[in-house]
């Protein structure tokens, strides 16, 4: 149709569609039927030859591959009948993932070869992160001045290393988690004085501050709890009292999350 085949010098007549599958939806059978060639159903091209053809298309990902197999990419040639739409089922022995099939090099998350737990944990601890929020920001590439996360270090280590040494995020990052029952908290009055000076305006801002997400404020001291309403049950009055503001219009419906 693009008139690039030397053995077919004549241009395609305007009355013949480039994508007959779309124009003749009710009667279209296959490209083999359209071209008058043998129906290849059940006789697939070898994996190497099929992959070579697919990689020549330079598709960017699985989404484009699915669109291509449905004939939705109009600037591409129609998929030959001897190349399957579901290559992972046809080429089970040779299949290495969609990245290998398309030539993008992308490896599915579940098929990656991860670092052993101890080496991965050593790398995570070398970052000096102090909270689950910092780990999430690091994995997203949102912590400035940090080296990018290697592909063989998982962003969700709790799933990858389950029953392989995983003991929680504090152990993974190398910091001590707060205890719900500790008794060495700063006295309530002194803790509240510190918090009031932060000029936080809501319980949600307090949650963000506790996770270390508000960068322009000093880090929360280790002797001031993330969940003050639990630590200071006897003195606790309200979030308005704790933050020193009367702008809070609504009490949080759920307890604040414990800093991990």
Coordinates of C-alpha atoms in Angstrom, one line a residue:
X1 CA 0.0 0.0 0.0
X2 CA 3.0 2.3 0.6
X3 CA 4.3 1.4 -2.9
X4 CA 7.7 0.4 -1.4
X5 CA 7.8 -3.1 -2.9
X6 CA 9.9 -3.1 -6.1
X7 CA 8.2 -6.1 -7.6
X8 CA 4.8 -4.3 -7.5
X9 CA 5.6 -1.0 -9.3
X10 CA 2.0 0.0 -9.8
X11 CA 0.4 2.3 -7.2
X12 CA -2.6 1.0 -5.3
X13 CA -5.8 2.2 -6.8
X14 CA -7.7 4.7 -4.7
X15 CA -10.8 2.5 -4.6
X16 CA -8.9 -0.2 -2.7
X17 CA -8.6 0.3 1.0
X18 CA -5.3 0.2 2.9
X19 CA -7.0 -1.5 5.8
X20 CA -9.6 -3.9 4.3
X21 CA -10.3 -5.4 7.8
X22 CA -12.0 -2.1 8.8
X23 CA -13.8 -1.4 5.5
X24 CA -15.2 -4.9 5.0
X25 CA -15.9 -5.9 8.6
X26 CA -18.8 -8.2 7.8
X27 CA -17.1 -10.1 5.0
X28 CA -13.4 -9.9 5.8
X29 CA -11.9 -13.3 6.8
X30 CA -8.2 -12.8 7.0
X31 CA -5.2 -11.3 5.2
X32 CA -4.4 -14.7 3.8
X33 CA -7.9 -14.8 2.3
X34 CA -7.6 -11.2 1.1
X35 CA -4.3 -11.8 -0.6
X36 CA -5.2 -15.3 -1.9
X37 CA -2.4 -17.0 0.1
X38 CA -2.6 -20.2 2.2
X39 CA -4.3 -19.8 5.6
X40 CA -1.6 -20.2 8.2
X41 CA -3.9 -21.0 11.1
X42 CA -2.1 -23.4 13.4
X43 CA 1.1 -23.0 11.4
X44 CA 2.9 -20.2 13.1
X45 CA 6.1 -18.5 11.9
X46 CA 9.2 -19.6 14.0
X47 CA 9.7 -17.6 17.1
X48 CA 13.0 -16.0 15.9
X49 CA 11.4 -15.0 12.5
X50 CA 8.2 -13.7 14.2
X51 CA 10.2 -11.7 16.8
X52 CA 12.4 -10.2 14.0
X53 CA 9.3 -9.0 12.2
X54 CA 7.7 -7.6 15.3
X55 CA 10.8 -5.7 16.4
X56 CA 11.0 -4.1 12.9
X57 CA 7.7 -2.4 13.8
X58 CA 9.3 -0.5 16.7
X59 CA 6.3 -0.6 18.9
X60 CA 6.8 1.1 22.3
X61 CA 5.0 -1.3 24.6
X62 CA 2.3 -3.9 25.2
X63 CA -0.5 -1.3 24.8
X64 CA 0.7 -0.5 21.3
X65 CA 1.1 -4.2 20.5
X66 CA -2.5 -4.9 21.5
X67 CA -3.7 -2.0 19.4
X68 CA -1.6 -3.3 16.5
X69 CA -3.0 -6.9 16.7
X70 CA -6.5 -5.4 16.5
X71 CA -5.6 -3.4 13.4
X72 CA -6.0 0.0 15.2
X73 CA -2.6 1.4 14.1
X74 CA -3.3 2.6 10.6
X75 CA 0.2 3.6 9.8
X76 CA 1.5 0.0 10.3
X77 CA 1.2 -3.0 8.0
X78 CA -1.5 -5.6 8.9
X79 CA -0.3 -8.4 11.2
X80 CA 0.5 -11.5 9.1
X81 CA -1.7 -14.5 9.8
X82 CA 1.3 -16.6 10.8
X83 CA 2.2 -14.3 13.7
X84 CA 0.0 -14.8 16.7
X85 CA -1.7 -12.0 18.6
X86 CA -0.9 -13.9 21.9
X87 CA 2.7 -14.9 21.4
X88 CA 3.2 -15.8 25.1
X89 CA 0.8 -18.7 24.6
X90 CA 2.1 -19.9 21.3
X91 CA 5.8 -19.6 22.1
X92 CA 5.8 -20.8 25.7
X93 CA 9.3 -22.3 25.5
X94 CA 11.0 -19.3 24.0
X95 CA 8.9 -16.5 25.7
X96 CA 10.9 -14.1 27.7
X97 CA 8.5 -11.3 28.1
X98 CA 6.9 -8.5 26.1
X99 CA 10.1 -6.4 26.3
X100 CA 12.1 -9.2 24.6
X101 CA 9.3 -9.7 22.0
X102 CA 9.1 -6.0 21.0
X103 CA 12.8 -5.3 21.4
X104 CA 12.3 -2.6 24.0
X105 CA 14.4 -4.3 26.7
X106 CA 11.7 -3.7 29.3
X107 CA 11.3 -6.7 31.7
X108 CA 8.0 -7.3 33.5
X109 CA 8.2 -6.5 37.2
X110 CA 7.5 -10.1 38.2
X111 CA 10.1 -11.5 35.8
X112 CA 13.0 -9.4 37.0
X113 CA 16.1 -10.9 38.7
X114 CA 16.3 -9.2 42.1
X115 CA 19.3 -8.8 44.2
X116 CA 19.6 -11.2 47.2
X117 CA 17.8 -9.8 50.2
X118 CA 21.0 -9.0 52.2
X119 CA 22.6 -7.1 49.4
X120 CA 19.4 -5.3 48.6
X121 CA 18.9 -4.3 52.2
X122 CA 22.5 -3.1 52.5
X123 CA 21.8 -0.8 49.5
X124 CA 18.6 0.5 51.0
X125 CA 20.3 1.2 54.3
X126 CA 23.1 3.1 52.6
X127 CA 20.6 5.7 51.5
X128 CA 20.0 6.9 55.0
X129 CA 16.3 7.2 54.7
X130 CA 14.2 7.5 57.8
X131 CA 10.6 6.7 56.9
X132 CA 8.3 4.8 54.6
X133 CA 7.3 8.1 52.9
X134 CA 11.0 8.8 52.1
X135 CA 11.4 5.3 50.6
X136 CA 8.3 5.8 48.4
X137 CA 9.6 9.2 47.2
X138 CA 13.0 7.8 46.5
X139 CA 11.5 4.9 44.4
X140 CA 9.6 7.5 42.4
X141 CA 12.8 9.5 41.8
X142 CA 11.4 12.5 43.8
X143 CA 14.3 12.8 46.3
X144 CA 16.8 15.3 44.9
X145 CA 20.5 14.4 45.3
X146 CA 19.9 10.7 45.5
X147 CA 21.2 8.2 43.0
X148 CA 18.5 6.4 40.9
X149 CA 17.2 3.1 42.2
X150 CA 18.8 0.2 40.4
X151 CA 16.4 -2.0 38.4
X152 CA 17.3 -5.1 40.5
X153 CA 16.2 -3.4 43.8
X154 CA 12.4 -3.7 44.2
X155 CA 10.2 -0.7 45.1
X156 CA 7.9 -3.1 47.0
X157 CA 10.4 -5.3 48.9
X158 CA 7.8 -6.7 51.3
X159 CA 6.4 -8.8 48.4
X160 CA 9.6 -9.8 46.8
X161 CA 11.4 -10.9 50.0
X162 CA 8.5 -12.3 51.9
X163 CA 9.8 -15.4 53.8
X164 CA 13.3 -14.5 52.6
X165 CA 14.4 -12.3 55.4
X166 CA 11.8 -9.5 55.4
X167 CA 11.2 -8.1 58.9
X168 CA 9.5 -4.8 58.0
X169 CA 10.5 -1.4 56.6
X170 CA 12.4 -0.2 59.6
X171 CA 14.7 -3.2 59.3
X172 CA 14.9 -2.7 55.5
X173 CA 16.0 1.0 55.9
X174 CA 17.9 0.6 59.1
X175 CA 16.0 2.8 61.5
X176 CA 14.1 2.0 64.7
X177 CA 10.3 2.1 64.6
X178 CA 8.3 4.0 67.2
X179 CA 6.8 1.8 69.9
X180 CA 3.1 2.3 70.7
X181 CA 3.9 1.6 74.4
X182 CA 7.0 3.6 75.0
X183 CA 6.9 5.9 78.1
X184 CA 9.8 8.3 77.4
X185 CA 7.8 10.8 75.3
X186 CA 8.5 14.5 75.9
X187 CA 6.1 15.9 78.5
X188 CA 2.8 16.9 76.8
X189 CA 3.2 20.7 77.6
X190 CA 6.7 20.9 76.1
X191 CA 5.7 18.7 73.1
X192 CA 2.7 20.9 72.4
X193 CA 4.8 24.1 72.6
X194 CA 7.1 22.6 69.9
X195 CA 4.2 21.7 67.7
X196 CA 2.4 25.1 68.0
X197 CA 5.6 26.8 66.7
X198 CA 5.3 24.8 63.5
X199 CA 2.1 26.7 62.6
X200 CA 0.4 23.6 61.0
X201 CA -3.2 24.3 60.1
X202 CA -4.8 20.9 60.0
X203 CA -4.6 17.2 61.1
X204 CA -3.7 16.3 57.6
X205 CA -0.7 18.7 57.6
X206 CA 0.4 17.1 60.9
X207 CA 0.3 13.7 59.2
X208 CA 2.4 15.0 56.3
X209 CA 4.8 16.6 58.8
X210 CA 5.1 13.4 60.8
X211 CA 6.1 11.5 57.6
X212 CA 8.8 14.0 56.8
X213 CA 6.9 15.3 53.7
X214 CA 7.1 19.0 54.7
X215 CA 10.7 19.8 53.8
X216 CA 10.9 23.4 55.0
X217 CA 10.1 22.4 58.6
X218 CA 12.5 20.8 61.1
X219 CA 12.2 17.0 61.4
X220 CA 9.9 15.7 64.1
X221 CA 12.0 14.9 67.2
X222 CA 12.0 11.2 68.1
X223 CA 10.5 12.0 71.6
X224 CA 7.4 13.6 70.1
X225 CA 4.9 10.9 68.9
X226 CA 3.2 10.6 65.6
X227 CA -0.1 9.7 67.3
X228 CA -0.2 12.2 70.2
X229 CA -3.9 11.5 71.0
X230 CA -2.8 7.9 71.9
X231 CA 0.5 8.8 73.7
X232 CA -1.1 11.6 75.8
X233 CA -4.5 10.2 76.5
X234 CA -4.7 11.9 80.0
X235 CA -3.9 15.4 78.7
X236 CA -5.4 15.1 75.2
X237 CA -8.2 17.6 74.4
X238 CA -8.4 18.0 70.6
X239 CA -6.4 18.6 67.5
X240 CA -7.2 22.3 67.8
X241 CA -5.5 22.3 71.2
X242 CA -2.5 20.3 70.0
X243 CA -1.8 22.5 66.9
X244 CA -2.7 25.7 68.7
X245 CA -5.1 26.9 66.0
X246 CA -8.9 27.3 65.8
X247 CA -9.0 26.9 62.0
X248 CA -9.5 23.1 62.1
X249 CA -13.2 22.6 61.4
X250 CA -13.3 18.8 61.4
X251 CA -11.8 16.1 63.6
X252 CA -10.0 13.3 61.8
X253 CA -12.2 10.2 61.5
X254 CA -9.4 7.7 61.6
X255 CA -6.3 7.6 63.9
X256 CA -3.1 9.0 62.5
X257 CA -0.9 6.4 60.9
X258 CA 2.1 5.3 63.0
X259 CA 5.4 6.4 61.6
X260 CA 7.1 3.4 60.0

